[in-house]
mmCIF file of C-alpha atoms and ligand atoms in Angstrom:
data_model
loop_
_atom_site.group_PDB
_atom_site.id
_atom_site.type_symbol
_atom_site.label_atom_id
_atom_site.label_comp_id
_atom_site.label_asym_id
_atom_site.label_seq_id
_atom_site.Cartn_x
_atom_site.Cartn_y
_atom_site.Cartn_z
ATOM 1 C CA MET A 286 39.106 22.361 26.559
ATOM 2 C CA SER A 287 40.893 21.091 23.476
ATOM 3 C CA PRO A 288 42.345 17.583 23.199
ATOM 4 C CA PRO A 289 46.165 17.080 23.663
ATOM 5 C CA ALA A 290 47.708 17.391 20.027
ATOM 6 C CA THR A 291 48.968 13.826 20.210
ATOM 7 C CA THR A 292 44.991 12.765 20.129
ATOM 8 C CA ALA A 293 44.362 15.154 17.078
ATOM 9 C CA ASP A 294 47.601 13.730 15.186
ATOM 10 C CA GLU A 295 46.476 10.064 16.002
ATOM 11 C CA VAL A 296 42.885 11.278 14.396
ATOM 12 C CA ASP A 297 44.492 12.478 11.422
ATOM 13 C CA LEU A 298 46.859 9.367 10.991
ATOM 14 C CA LEU A 299 43.756 6.958 11.276
ATOM 15 C CA ILE A 300 41.561 8.904 8.817
ATOM 16 C CA GLY A 301 44.555 8.867 6.556
ATOM 17 C CA ARG A 302 44.962 5.406 6.994
ATOM 18 C CA MET A 303 41.415 4.630 6.237
ATOM 19 C CA LYS A 304 41.304 6.622 3.100
ATOM 20 C CA THR A 305 44.475 5.194 1.625
ATOM 21 C CA ALA A 306 43.004 1.448 2.615
ATOM 22 C CA ALA A 307 39.505 2.097 1.527
ATOM 23 C CA ALA A 308 41.058 3.940 -1.858
ATOM 24 C CA PRO A 309 40.881 0.529 -3.727
ATOM 25 C CA VAL A 310 37.210 0.303 -2.900
ATOM 26 C CA ARG A 311 36.303 4.008 -3.967
ATOM 27 C CA GLU A 312 38.308 3.313 -7.467
ATOM 28 C CA ILE A 313 35.836 0.311 -7.904
ATOM 29 C CA LEU A 314 32.926 2.265 -6.994
ATOM 30 C CA ARG A 315 34.111 5.048 -9.435
ATOM 31 C CA GLU A 316 34.721 2.617 -11.995
ATOM 32 C CA ILE A 317 31.259 0.905 -11.971
ATOM 33 C CA HIS A 318 29.486 4.333 -11.525
ATOM 34 C CA ALA A 319 31.432 5.526 -14.884
ATOM 35 C CA ARG A 320 30.664 2.375 -16.758
ATOM 36 C CA TYR A 321 26.352 2.899 -15.957
ATOM 37 C CA ALA A 322 26.054 7.004 -15.623
ATOM 38 C CA ASP A 323 25.279 7.173 -19.317
ATOM 39 C CA ASN A 324 23.091 4.841 -19.640
ATOM 40 C CA ASP A 325 19.569 6.462 -20.294
ATOM 41 C CA GLU A 326 17.011 3.626 -20.601
ATOM 42 C CA GLY A 327 14.144 3.526 -17.923
ATOM 43 C CA LYS A 328 11.427 6.175 -17.042
ATOM 44 C CA VAL A 329 11.335 8.196 -13.742
ATOM 45 C CA ALA A 330 7.938 7.225 -11.806
ATOM 46 C CA ASP A 331 5.095 9.598 -12.404
ATOM 47 C CA TYR A 332 1.949 7.727 -11.307
ATOM 48 C CA ILE A 333 2.560 9.605 -8.240
ATOM 49 C CA PRO A 334 2.864 13.089 -9.662
ATOM 50 C CA GLU A 335 5.232 14.392 -7.350
ATOM 51 C CA LEU A 336 8.035 11.708 -7.971
ATOM 52 C CA ALA A 337 8.215 12.827 -11.885
ATOM 53 C CA LYS A 338 10.069 15.730 -10.662
ATOM 54 C CA ALA A 339 12.978 13.809 -9.850
ATOM 55 C CA ASP A 340 16.164 14.403 -12.002
ATOM 56 C CA ARG A 341 16.856 11.369 -14.061
ATOM 57 C CA ARG A 342 20.676 12.127 -14.270
ATOM 58 C CA ARG A 343 20.886 11.611 -10.541
ATOM 59 C CA PHE A 344 23.299 8.399 -9.557
ATOM 60 C CA GLY A 345 24.934 7.695 -6.230
ATOM 61 C CA ILE A 346 26.538 4.392 -5.156
ATOM 62 C CA THR A 347 27.455 3.950 -1.294
ATOM 63 C CA ILE A 348 28.958 0.794 0.300
ATOM 64 C CA ALA A 349 28.859 1.014 4.455
ATOM 65 C CA THR A 350 30.531 -1.870 6.368
ATOM 66 C CA VAL A 351 29.445 -3.015 9.548
ATOM 67 C CA ASP A 352 32.609 -1.476 11.023
ATOM 68 C CA GLY A 353 31.285 2.140 10.108
ATOM 69 C CA GLN A 354 33.583 2.480 6.869
ATOM 70 C CA VAL A 355 31.599 4.650 4.458
ATOM 71 C CA ILE A 356 32.612 5.184 0.920
ATOM 72 C CA ASP A 357 30.461 7.445 -1.501
ATOM 73 C CA VAL A 358 30.704 8.037 -5.074
ATOM 74 C CA GLY A 359 28.395 10.067 -7.029
ATOM 75 C CA ASP A 360 25.137 11.725 -5.975
ATOM 76 C CA CYS A 361 24.962 10.366 -2.396
ATOM 77 C CA SER A 362 23.815 12.902 -0.306
ATOM 78 C CA GLN A 363 20.997 13.840 -2.614
ATOM 79 C CA LEU A 364 17.186 13.448 -0.936
ATOM 80 C CA PHE A 365 14.576 11.192 -2.452
ATOM 81 C CA THR A 366 11.735 9.570 -1.152
ATOM 82 C CA ILE A 367 12.464 6.016 0.635
ATOM 83 C CA GLN A 368 9.084 4.594 -0.843
ATOM 84 C CA SER A 369 8.899 0.845 -0.795
ATOM 85 C CA ILE A 370 12.260 0.435 0.575
ATOM 86 C CA SER A 371 10.355 1.515 3.887
ATOM 87 C CA LYS A 372 8.511 -1.890 3.754
ATOM 88 C CA PRO A 373 11.000 -4.178 5.366
ATOM 89 C CA PHE A 374 11.891 -1.869 7.845
ATOM 90 C CA VAL A 375 8.361 -1.161 8.969
ATOM 91 C CA TYR A 376 7.973 -4.853 8.820
ATOM 92 C CA GLY A 377 10.579 -5.194 11.594
ATOM 93 C CA LEU A 378 9.084 -2.763 13.706
ATOM 94 C CA ALA A 379 5.557 -4.615 13.434
ATOM 95 C CA LEU A 380 7.623 -7.965 14.580
ATOM 96 C CA GLU A 381 8.927 -6.081 17.500
ATOM 97 C CA ASP A 382 5.417 -4.947 18.293
ATOM 98 C CA HIS A 383 3.761 -8.352 18.113
ATOM 99 C CA GLY A 384 6.042 -11.073 17.649
ATOM 100 C CA LEU A 385 6.620 -13.555 14.541
ATOM 101 C CA GLU A 386 3.658 -15.487 15.015
ATOM 102 C CA HIS A 387 0.871 -12.751 15.373
ATOM 103 C CA VAL A 388 2.447 -10.798 12.303
ATOM 104 C CA LEU A 389 2.733 -14.190 10.236
ATOM 105 C CA SER A 390 -1.161 -14.658 10.947
ATOM 106 C CA LYS A 391 -2.014 -11.295 9.318
ATOM 107 C CA VAL A 392 0.861 -11.020 6.473
ATOM 108 C CA GLY A 393 2.306 -14.258 4.606
ATOM 109 C CA VAL A 394 5.703 -14.707 3.306
ATOM 110 C CA GLU A 395 5.105 -16.259 0.022
ATOM 111 C CA PRO A 396 6.330 -14.351 -2.898
ATOM 112 C CA THR A 397 3.791 -13.243 -5.480
ATOM 113 C CA GLY A 398 5.382 -13.047 -9.259
ATOM 114 C CA GLU A 399 2.860 -9.930 -9.408
ATOM 115 C CA ALA A 400 3.172 -6.450 -9.482
ATOM 116 C CA PHE A 401 3.653 -4.705 -6.297
ATOM 117 C CA ASN A 402 0.208 -2.838 -6.318
ATOM 118 C CA SER A 403 -1.787 -5.967 -7.462
ATOM 119 C CA ILE A 404 -5.006 -6.605 -5.360
ATOM 120 C CA VAL A 405 -4.693 -10.054 -4.441
ATOM 121 C CA LEU A 406 -5.015 -11.951 -0.991
ATOM 122 C CA ASP A 407 -4.053 -15.697 -0.527
ATOM 123 C CA GLU A 408 -7.606 -17.212 -1.210
ATOM 124 C CA LYS A 409 -7.650 -19.544 1.813
ATOM 125 C CA SER A 410 -6.187 -17.282 4.657
ATOM 126 C CA ASN A 411 -7.245 -13.751 3.063
ATOM 127 C CA ARG A 412 -3.540 -12.842 4.101
ATOM 128 C CA PRO A 413 -1.685 -10.718 2.021
ATOM 129 C CA PHE A 414 1.152 -12.677 0.291
ATOM 130 C CA ASN A 415 3.936 -10.798 1.769
ATOM 131 C CA PRO A 416 5.106 -7.723 3.452
ATOM 132 C CA MET A 417 6.999 -6.299 0.139
ATOM 133 C CA VAL A 418 3.771 -5.773 -2.030
ATOM 134 C CA ASN A 419 1.545 -2.880 -0.979
ATOM 135 C CA ALA A 420 -1.149 -5.069 0.331
ATOM 136 C CA GLY A 421 0.967 -6.902 2.902
ATOM 137 C CA ALA A 422 2.791 -3.420 3.504
ATOM 138 C CA ILE A 423 -0.584 -1.985 4.411
ATOM 139 C CA ALA A 424 -1.460 -4.508 6.631
ATOM 140 C CA THR A 425 1.972 -4.245 8.379
ATOM 141 C CA ALA A 426 1.510 -0.514 8.824
ATOM 142 C CA ASP A 427 -1.687 -1.478 10.567
ATOM 143 C CA LEU A 428 0.381 -3.412 12.934
ATOM 144 C CA VAL A 429 2.447 -0.443 14.123
ATOM 145 C CA ALA A 430 1.611 -0.119 17.667
ATOM 146 C CA GLY A 431 0.778 3.397 19.197
ATOM 147 C CA ARG A 432 -1.850 5.085 21.580
ATOM 148 C CA ASP A 433 -2.763 7.278 18.673
ATOM 149 C CA PHE A 434 -1.910 8.103 14.851
ATOM 150 C CA PRO A 435 0.751 10.822 15.841
ATOM 151 C CA GLU A 436 2.558 8.241 18.234
ATOM 152 C CA ARG A 437 2.472 5.793 15.588
ATOM 153 C CA VAL A 438 3.937 8.263 13.195
ATOM 154 C CA SER A 439 6.738 9.272 15.714
ATOM 155 C CA ARG A 440 7.688 5.568 16.438
ATOM 156 C CA MET A 441 8.134 4.714 12.668
ATOM 157 C CA LEU A 442 10.092 8.093 12.060
ATOM 158 C CA ALA A 443 12.344 6.929 15.164
ATOM 159 C CA MET A 444 12.903 3.621 13.833
ATOM 160 C CA PHE A 445 14.014 4.976 10.670
ATOM 161 C CA GLY A 446 16.230 7.519 12.589
ATOM 162 C CA ALA A 447 17.865 4.387 14.531
ATOM 163 C CA TYR A 448 19.008 3.035 11.250
ATOM 164 C CA CYS A 449 19.910 6.182 9.527
ATOM 165 C CA GLY A 450 21.580 7.847 12.718
ATOM 166 C CA ARG A 451 19.788 11.143 12.172
ATOM 167 C CA PRO A 452 16.528 12.763 12.635
ATOM 168 C CA MET A 453 14.153 11.692 9.719
ATOM 169 C CA TYR A 454 11.511 14.076 7.841
ATOM 170 C CA ILE A 455 8.740 13.482 5.584
ATOM 171 C CA ASP A 456 8.666 15.118 2.323
ATOM 172 C CA ASN A 457 5.148 16.608 2.511
ATOM 173 C CA SER A 458 4.917 17.178 -1.284
ATOM 174 C CA VAL A 459 5.372 13.455 -1.989
ATOM 175 C CA PHE A 460 3.451 12.553 0.998
ATOM 176 C CA MET A 461 0.206 14.715 -0.139
ATOM 177 C CA SER A 462 0.493 13.598 -3.824
ATOM 178 C CA GLU A 463 0.519 10.125 -3.220
ATOM 179 C CA ARG A 464 -2.574 10.607 -0.716
ATOM 180 C CA LEU A 465 -4.440 12.420 -3.332
ATOM 181 C CA THR A 466 -3.764 9.581 -5.851
ATOM 182 C CA GLY A 467 -3.685 6.453 -3.703
ATOM 183 C CA HIS A 468 -7.173 4.885 -4.609
ATOM 184 C CA ARG A 469 -5.564 1.565 -5.588
ATOM 185 C CA ASN A 470 -3.904 1.353 -2.078
ATOM 186 C CA ARG A 471 -7.330 2.777 -0.261
ATOM 187 C CA ALA A 472 -9.031 0.113 -2.285
ATOM 188 C CA ILE A 473 -6.760 -2.625 -1.078
ATOM 189 C CA GLY A 474 -6.903 -1.448 2.458
ATOM 190 C CA HIS A 475 -10.539 -1.707 2.407
ATOM 191 C CA LEU A 476 -10.542 -5.122 0.704
ATOM 192 C CA MET A 477 -8.597 -6.107 3.585
ATOM 193 C CA LEU A 478 -10.890 -4.755 6.240
ATOM 194 C CA ASN A 479 -13.775 -6.494 4.594
ATOM 195 C CA PHE A 480 -12.087 -9.618 5.222
ATOM 196 C CA GLY A 481 -11.290 -8.704 8.866
ATOM 197 C CA MET A 482 -7.502 -8.774 8.113
ATOM 198 C CA VAL A 483 -6.993 -5.319 9.139
ATOM 199 C CA SER A 484 -8.171 -3.201 12.201
ATOM 200 C CA ASP A 485 -10.612 -0.310 11.820
ATOM 201 C CA ARG A 486 -8.125 2.144 12.130
ATOM 202 C CA ILE A 487 -7.294 1.310 8.541
ATOM 203 C CA GLN A 488 -7.619 4.711 7.309
ATOM 204 C CA ASP A 489 -4.957 5.999 9.720
ATOM 205 C CA SER A 490 -3.061 3.054 8.712
ATOM 206 C CA LEU A 491 -3.363 4.087 5.110
ATOM 207 C CA GLU A 492 -2.080 7.692 6.025
ATOM 208 C CA LEU A 493 0.937 6.005 8.000
ATOM 209 C CA TYR A 494 1.810 3.708 5.118
ATOM 210 C CA PHE A 495 1.744 7.034 2.458
ATOM 211 C CA GLN A 496 4.175 8.871 5.135
ATOM 212 C CA GLN A 497 6.509 5.961 5.511
ATOM 213 C CA CYS A 498 6.843 5.780 1.837
ATOM 214 C CA SER A 499 7.293 9.952 1.657
ATOM 215 C CA VAL A 500 10.184 9.753 4.311
ATOM 216 C CA LEU A 501 13.369 11.342 2.980
ATOM 217 C CA VAL A 502 16.710 9.432 2.731
ATOM 218 C CA SER A 503 19.871 9.679 0.769
ATOM 219 C CA CYS A 504 21.737 6.852 -0.843
ATOM 220 C CA ARG A 505 24.264 7.249 1.767
ATOM 221 C CA ASP A 506 21.284 6.679 4.513
ATOM 222 C CA LEU A 507 20.114 3.560 2.473
ATOM 223 C CA ALA A 508 24.160 2.030 2.802
ATOM 224 C CA VAL A 509 24.014 2.870 6.635
ATOM 225 C CA MET A 510 20.546 1.030 6.937
ATOM 226 C CA GLY A 511 21.764 -2.003 5.145
ATOM 227 C CA ALA A 512 24.880 -1.816 7.237
ATOM 228 C CA THR A 513 22.858 -2.211 10.207
ATOM 229 C CA LEU A 514 20.884 -5.036 9.252
ATOM 230 C CA ALA A 515 24.435 -6.505 8.186
ATOM 231 C CA GLY A 516 25.810 -6.142 11.401
ATOM 232 C CA GLY A 517 22.784 -7.751 13.229
ATOM 233 C CA GLY A 518 20.662 -4.695 13.983
ATOM 234 C CA VAL A 519 23.441 -2.140 15.326
ATOM 235 C CA ASN A 520 23.759 0.930 13.525
ATOM 236 C CA PRO A 521 27.584 0.920 12.798
ATOM 237 C CA LEU A 522 28.115 4.791 12.848
ATOM 238 C CA THR A 523 26.094 5.414 16.076
ATOM 239 C CA LYS A 524 26.393 1.891 17.760
ATOM 240 C CA GLN A 525 22.459 2.382 18.570
ATOM 241 C CA ARG A 526 20.340 -0.472 18.318
ATOM 242 C CA ALA A 527 17.708 -0.222 15.562
ATOM 243 C CA ILE A 528 16.232 -3.569 15.818
ATOM 244 C CA GLN A 529 16.655 -6.876 17.773
ATOM 245 C CA GLN A 530 18.693 -9.282 16.573
ATOM 246 C CA PRO A 531 16.365 -12.321 16.249
ATOM 247 C CA TYR A 532 14.304 -10.285 13.953
ATOM 248 C CA VAL A 533 17.050 -9.208 10.988
ATOM 249 C CA LYS A 534 16.947 -12.987 9.619
ATOM 250 C CA TYR A 535 13.193 -12.346 8.800
ATOM 251 C CA LEU A 536 13.887 -8.808 6.933
ATOM 252 C CA LEU A 537 16.543 -10.122 4.972
ATOM 253 C CA SER A 538 14.457 -13.419 3.987
ATOM 254 C CA VAL A 539 11.652 -11.400 2.559
ATOM 255 C CA MET A 540 14.163 -8.802 1.011
ATOM 256 C CA HIS A 541 15.608 -11.905 -0.561
ATOM 257 C CA SER A 542 12.443 -13.776 -1.795
ATOM 258 C CA CYS A 543 10.185 -10.705 -2.703
ATOM 259 C CA GLY A 544 12.065 -7.610 -2.293
ATOM 260 C CA MET A 545 12.589 -6.571 -6.183
ATOM 261 C CA TYR A 546 9.030 -6.661 -7.263
ATOM 262 C CA ASP A 547 8.026 -9.092 -9.628
ATOM 263 C CA TYR A 548 11.725 -9.447 -10.757
ATOM 264 C CA ALA A 549 12.564 -10.824 -7.203
ATOM 265 C CA GLY A 550 13.044 -14.246 -8.405
ATOM 266 C CA GLU A 551 15.586 -13.380 -11.089
ATOM 267 C CA TRP A 552 17.134 -10.986 -8.702
ATOM 268 C CA ALA A 553 17.641 -13.790 -5.882
ATOM 269 C CA PHE A 554 19.062 -16.094 -8.657
ATOM 270 C CA ARG A 555 21.607 -13.717 -10.537
ATOM 271 C CA VAL A 556 22.570 -11.160 -7.816
ATOM 272 C CA GLY A 557 21.737 -12.954 -4.872
ATOM 273 C CA ILE A 558 21.773 -9.933 -2.369
ATOM 274 C CA PRO A 559 18.954 -9.342 -0.085
ATOM 275 C CA SER A 560 17.682 -6.196 -1.447
ATOM 276 C CA LYS A 561 14.555 -3.745 -1.560
ATOM 277 C CA SER A 562 13.799 -1.394 -4.127
ATOM 278 C CA GLY A 563 11.584 1.913 -4.554
ATOM 279 C CA VAL A 564 9.906 3.675 -7.018
ATOM 280 C CA GLY A 565 11.823 7.018 -5.977
ATOM 281 C CA GLY A 566 14.961 4.912 -7.392
ATOM 282 C CA GLY A 567 16.539 4.012 -4.313
ATOM 283 C CA ILE A 568 18.102 0.482 -3.817
ATOM 284 C CA VAL A 569 19.397 -1.096 -0.415
ATOM 285 C CA GLY A 570 21.231 -4.319 -0.792
ATOM 286 C CA VAL A 571 22.826 -6.386 2.323
ATOM 287 C CA VAL A 572 25.811 -8.545 2.430
ATOM 288 C CA PRO A 573 25.331 -9.981 5.962
ATOM 289 C CA GLY A 574 28.290 -9.626 8.324
ATOM 290 C CA GLN A 575 30.018 -7.348 5.677
ATOM 291 C CA PHE A 576 28.263 -4.310 4.527
ATOM 292 C CA GLY A 577 25.289 -2.565 2.929
ATOM 293 C CA ILE A 578 24.932 -1.077 -0.427
ATOM 294 C CA GLY A 579 22.987 2.133 -1.076
ATOM 295 C CA ILE A 580 22.068 3.283 -4.716
ATOM 296 C CA TYR A 581 20.016 6.311 -6.187
ATOM 297 C CA SER A 582 18.895 6.370 -9.492
ATOM 298 C CA PRO A 583 15.572 7.599 -10.401
ATOM 299 C CA PRO A 584 15.023 6.008 -14.026
ATOM 300 C CA LEU A 585 13.162 2.641 -13.598
ATOM 301 C CA ASP A 586 12.525 -0.417 -15.415
ATOM 302 C CA ALA A 587 8.939 -1.772 -16.533
ATOM 303 C CA LYS A 588 9.020 -3.374 -13.129
ATOM 304 C CA GLY A 589 9.777 -0.521 -10.818
ATOM 305 C CA ASN A 590 13.485 -1.043 -10.363
ATOM 306 C CA SER A 591 16.102 1.414 -10.727
ATOM 307 C CA VAL A 592 18.195 0.842 -14.170
ATOM 308 C CA ARG A 593 21.342 1.617 -13.387
ATOM 309 C CA GLY A 594 20.876 0.375 -9.505
ATOM 310 C CA ILE A 595 20.256 -3.091 -11.112
ATOM 311 C CA LEU A 596 23.370 -2.961 -13.270
ATOM 312 C CA ALA A 597 25.762 -1.585 -10.372
ATOM 313 C CA CYS A 598 24.494 -4.406 -7.969
ATOM 314 C CA GLN A 599 24.939 -6.991 -10.586
ATOM 315 C CA GLU A 600 28.238 -6.078 -11.416
ATOM 316 C CA LEU A 601 29.344 -5.975 -7.771
ATOM 317 C CA SER A 602 27.854 -9.085 -7.322
ATOM 318 C CA GLU A 603 29.468 -11.101 -10.111
ATOM 319 C CA ARG A 604 32.762 -9.249 -9.656
ATOM 320 C CA PHE A 605 33.299 -10.102 -5.836
ATOM 321 C CA GLY A 606 31.180 -13.288 -5.472
ATOM 322 C CA LEU A 607 28.520 -11.504 -3.168
ATOM 323 C CA HIS A 608 25.751 -13.752 -4.144
ATOM 324 C CA ALA A 609 24.379 -15.431 -1.099
ATOM 325 C CA PHE A 610 24.672 -19.268 -2.091
ATOM 326 C CA GLU A 611 28.450 -18.567 -3.606
ATOM 327 C CA SER A 612 30.562 -21.307 -2.203
ATOM 328 C CA GLY A 613 34.009 -22.301 -3.297
ATOM 329 C CA TYR A 614 34.697 -18.590 -4.494
ATOM 330 C CA SER A 615 37.994 -18.097 -5.260
ATOM 331 C CA GLY A 616 37.819 -14.538 -7.008
ATOM 332 C CA PRO A 617 38.621 -11.275 -5.354
ATOM 333 C CA VAL A 618 36.949 -10.351 -2.060
ATOM 334 C CA LEU A 619 35.348 -7.003 -1.543
ATOM 335 C CA ARG A 620 35.841 -6.977 2.143
ATOM 336 C CA ASP A 621 39.458 -7.379 1.794
ATOM 337 C CA LEU A 622 40.128 -4.228 0.050
ATOM 338 C CA PHE A 623 38.666 -2.088 3.042
ATOM 339 C CA SER A 624 40.670 -0.898 6.088
ATOM 340 C CA PRO A 625 41.120 -3.717 8.840
ATOM 341 C CA THR A 626 38.217 -3.617 11.217
ATOM 342 C CA ARG A 627 39.146 -0.995 13.869
ATOM 343 C CA SER A 628 39.127 -2.257 17.466
ATOM 344 C CA THR A 629 38.109 0.202 19.951
HETATM 345 N N1 LIG B 184 4.277 4.547 -2.176
HETATM 346 C C1 LIG B 184 4.331 3.927 -3.462
HETATM 347 C C2 LIG B 184 3.038 3.143 -3.329
HETATM 348 O O1 LIG B 184 2.284 2.529 -2.741
HETATM 349 C C3 LIG B 184 5.492 2.643 -2.979
HETATM 350 C C4 LIG B 184 5.464 1.413 -4.251
HETATM 351 C C5 LIG B 184 6.685 1.420 -4.292
HETATM 352 O O2 LIG B 184 7.852 1.870 -4.207
HETATM 353 N N2 LIG B 184 6.765 0.368 -5.341
HETATM 354 O O3 LIG B 184 2.536 2.904 -4.727
#
């Protein structure tokens, strides 16, 4: 049975109002997109051979608010592999599976200042420094619970599905490519096995890590994942809880201090938005209580961060006072340019 006409009219009116109200935000994103779209600096990652196939011109910016408004500009539905952006989210799954203290006994929370794939463990505890570098992420993947490997993989995919509000898929070519060439990550896994920091199912855990890095997302998905964290763990579109609220602050903390590779300190200083980047060209940023930002642009700088992504986030942060430690700010507020929160 079709709904009464008035309901459809009301919905049209609401969508129309939302479009008008969000128009200033769309204009701002268009302006930022246009400013950096022609920047041709950076290099598409090729150390995982399959990643080299990415189109360097692609560029998308999405903002998703905690009340479910989504503004896209550019290539926002193009799928690419999540890569290191998977790390904080899988860390969340490990926290839910084992609790904070156990996870902390296996993976620290200190920034390294080293490249993401450095082979270095804390001298005293033999722990990897943090869950955002490969060593810590592999130890974190080792903590993902499940009776067997398929169950661990499906729990990981279901977790991403809750954040994105859709079924998730793995890019098999990227997975195979990383699996064939991932000797350094295997070395890191075996070094940790030597120190008793990971379980003897480390082979499976490395496979799980390669799979989590090969999950396909769009920059719109990244923004919704960011908005889910910004809203305390509940997906703003589906209203499904993706992570228990008390853990959200731990994910954001490691993103803030360690999320942008060996640029994390300067990022925290200049941009001040807890974020995570991946070598596929994605960045997710979280403005707690307000919105998530998703960016996609494959060319990377020498540290592995998306060149256009950095510029766009820096401009958003500066223009709208989004730095976490901004105080006494009196400039324009991005949140005010969205339509008012819908009450349902
Ligand atoms: N899968 C990649 C690796 O392990 C992820 C790295 C990244 O995005 N920085 O090398």
